[in-house]
Amino acid sequence: MVGGGLIVGGSWPLAARVDAPPYYYLGLAALVAAMIWGGVLAYRSWEEATEELDPATKDELLEAFRQAKLEGELDEKEFERVRRRIEDDERARVRRGAGDEG
């Protein structure tokens, strides 16, 4: 058997004897580039989905409710109720923090 196949002891595998056209390599390069770009996009999406966000501060919350009051979404009574609630929660958080340290 001359030039044997892949299994029968030929010196080269069958695929090595086939010359690939240039567009094969262009397609392969495009596929590799697309896979790398897809990996980058997947990593960015994962990073954004798992990032830890800092909770809003008391001042940020009050500013958001002040803006809602100015836009007419809250009346004065409701704004005062929310403001007292935020300040009470802040005082309770400070007391708990002081109690944990002692």
CSV table of C-alpha atoms in Angstrom, one decimal:
chain,number,residue,atom,x,y,z
A,1,MET,CA,0.0,0.0,0.0
A,2,VAL,CA,1.6,3.2,-1.2
A,3,GLY,CA,1.3,6.4,0.9
A,4,GLY,CA,-0.9,4.7,3.5
A,5,GLY,CA,-3.6,6.4,5.3
A,6,LEU,CA,-3.9,7.8,8.8
A,7,ILE,CA,-3.9,4.5,10.6
A,8,VAL,CA,-1.9,2.2,8.3
A,9,GLY,CA,1.4,3.9,8.9
A,10,GLY,CA,1.7,6.6,6.3
A,11,SER,CA,4.2,9.3,7.1
A,12,TRP,CA,1.6,12.2,7.1
A,13,PRO,CA,-2.0,12.3,8.1
A,14,LEU,CA,-4.5,12.7,5.3
A,15,ALA,CA,-5.4,16.3,6.4
A,16,ALA,CA,-1.8,17.4,6.0
A,17,ARG,CA,-1.9,16.6,2.2
A,18,VAL,CA,-4.9,19.0,1.6
A,19,ASP,CA,-4.0,22.6,0.8
A,20,ALA,CA,-6.6,24.9,2.3
A,21,PRO,CA,-7.6,28.0,0.3
A,22,PRO,CA,-6.8,31.4,1.7
A,23,TYR,CA,-10.4,32.2,2.6
A,24,TYR,CA,-10.3,29.3,5.0
A,25,TYR,CA,-7.7,31.0,7.1
A,26,LEU,CA,-9.6,34.3,6.9
A,27,GLY,CA,-12.8,32.6,8.1
A,28,LEU,CA,-10.8,30.9,10.9
A,29,ALA,CA,-9.3,34.2,12.0
A,30,ALA,CA,-12.8,35.9,11.9
A,31,LEU,CA,-14.2,33.1,14.0
A,32,VAL,CA,-11.4,33.3,16.6
A,33,ALA,CA,-11.8,37.1,16.8
A,34,ALA,CA,-15.5,36.8,17.2
A,35,MET,CA,-15.0,34.2,20.0
A,36,ILE,CA,-12.5,36.6,21.8
A,37,TRP,CA,-14.9,39.5,21.4
A,38,GLY,CA,-17.8,37.4,22.8
A,39,GLY,CA,-15.7,36.4,25.7
A,40,VAL,CA,-14.9,40.1,26.5
A,41,LEU,CA,-18.6,41.0,26.3
A,42,ALA,CA,-19.6,38.1,28.5
A,43,TYR,CA,-17.0,39.0,31.1
A,44,ARG,CA,-18.2,42.6,31.1
A,45,SER,CA,-21.8,41.6,31.5
A,46,TRP,CA,-20.9,39.2,34.3
A,47,GLU,CA,-18.8,41.9,36.0
A,48,GLU,CA,-21.7,44.4,35.8
A,49,ALA,CA,-24.2,41.9,37.1
A,50,THR,CA,-22.2,40.9,40.1
A,51,GLU,CA,-20.8,44.3,41.1
A,52,GLU,CA,-21.6,45.4,44.6
A,53,LEU,CA,-23.3,48.7,44.8
A,54,ASP,CA,-22.9,51.0,47.8
A,55,PRO,CA,-26.2,51.8,49.5
A,56,ALA,CA,-27.6,55.3,49.2
A,57,THR,CA,-26.5,57.7,52.0
A,58,LYS,CA,-29.0,59.7,54.1
A,59,ASP,CA,-28.2,62.8,52.1
A,60,GLU,CA,-28.7,61.1,48.8
A,61,LEU,CA,-32.1,59.7,49.9
A,62,LEU,CA,-33.2,63.1,51.2
A,63,GLU,CA,-32.2,64.8,48.0
A,64,ALA,CA,-34.2,62.4,45.9
A,65,PHE,CA,-37.3,63.0,48.1
A,66,ARG,CA,-36.7,66.8,48.0
A,67,GLN,CA,-36.7,66.6,44.2
A,68,ALA,CA,-39.9,64.6,44.2
A,69,LYS,CA,-41.4,67.2,46.5
A,70,LEU,CA,-40.4,70.0,44.2
A,71,GLU,CA,-41.9,68.1,41.2
A,72,GLY,CA,-45.1,67.8,43.0
A,73,GLU,CA,-45.0,64.0,43.5
A,74,LEU,CA,-44.9,64.4,47.3
A,75,ASP,CA,-46.8,66.8,49.5
A,76,GLU,CA,-45.2,68.6,52.6
A,77,LYS,CA,-46.7,66.1,55.1
A,78,GLU,CA,-45.5,63.0,53.2
A,79,PHE,CA,-42.0,64.6,52.8
A,80,GLU,CA,-41.7,65.3,56.5
A,81,ARG,CA,-42.8,61.7,57.3
A,82,VAL,CA,-40.1,60.3,55.0
A,83,ARG,CA,-37.5,62.7,56.4
A,84,ARG,CA,-38.2,61.7,60.0
A,85,ARG,CA,-38.1,58.0,59.0
A,86,ILE,CA,-34.8,58.4,57.3
A,87,GLU,CA,-33.3,60.3,60.3
A,88,ASP,CA,-34.7,57.8,62.8
A,89,ASP,CA,-33.2,54.9,60.8
A,90,GLU,CA,-29.9,56.8,60.7
A,91,ARG,CA,-29.9,57.3,64.5
A,92,ALA,CA,-30.8,53.7,65.1
A,93,ARG,CA,-27.9,52.6,62.8
A,94,VAL,CA,-25.5,54.8,64.7
A,95,ARG,CA,-26.7,53.4,68.1
A,96,ARG,CA,-26.3,49.8,66.9
A,97,GLY,CA,-22.8,50.6,65.6
A,98,ALA,CA,-21.8,52.2,68.9
A,99,GLY,CA,-23.2,49.2,70.8
A,100,ASP,CA,-21.2,46.7,68.7
A,101,GLU,CA,-17.9,48.4,69.4
A,102,GLY,CA,-18.4,48.5,73.2
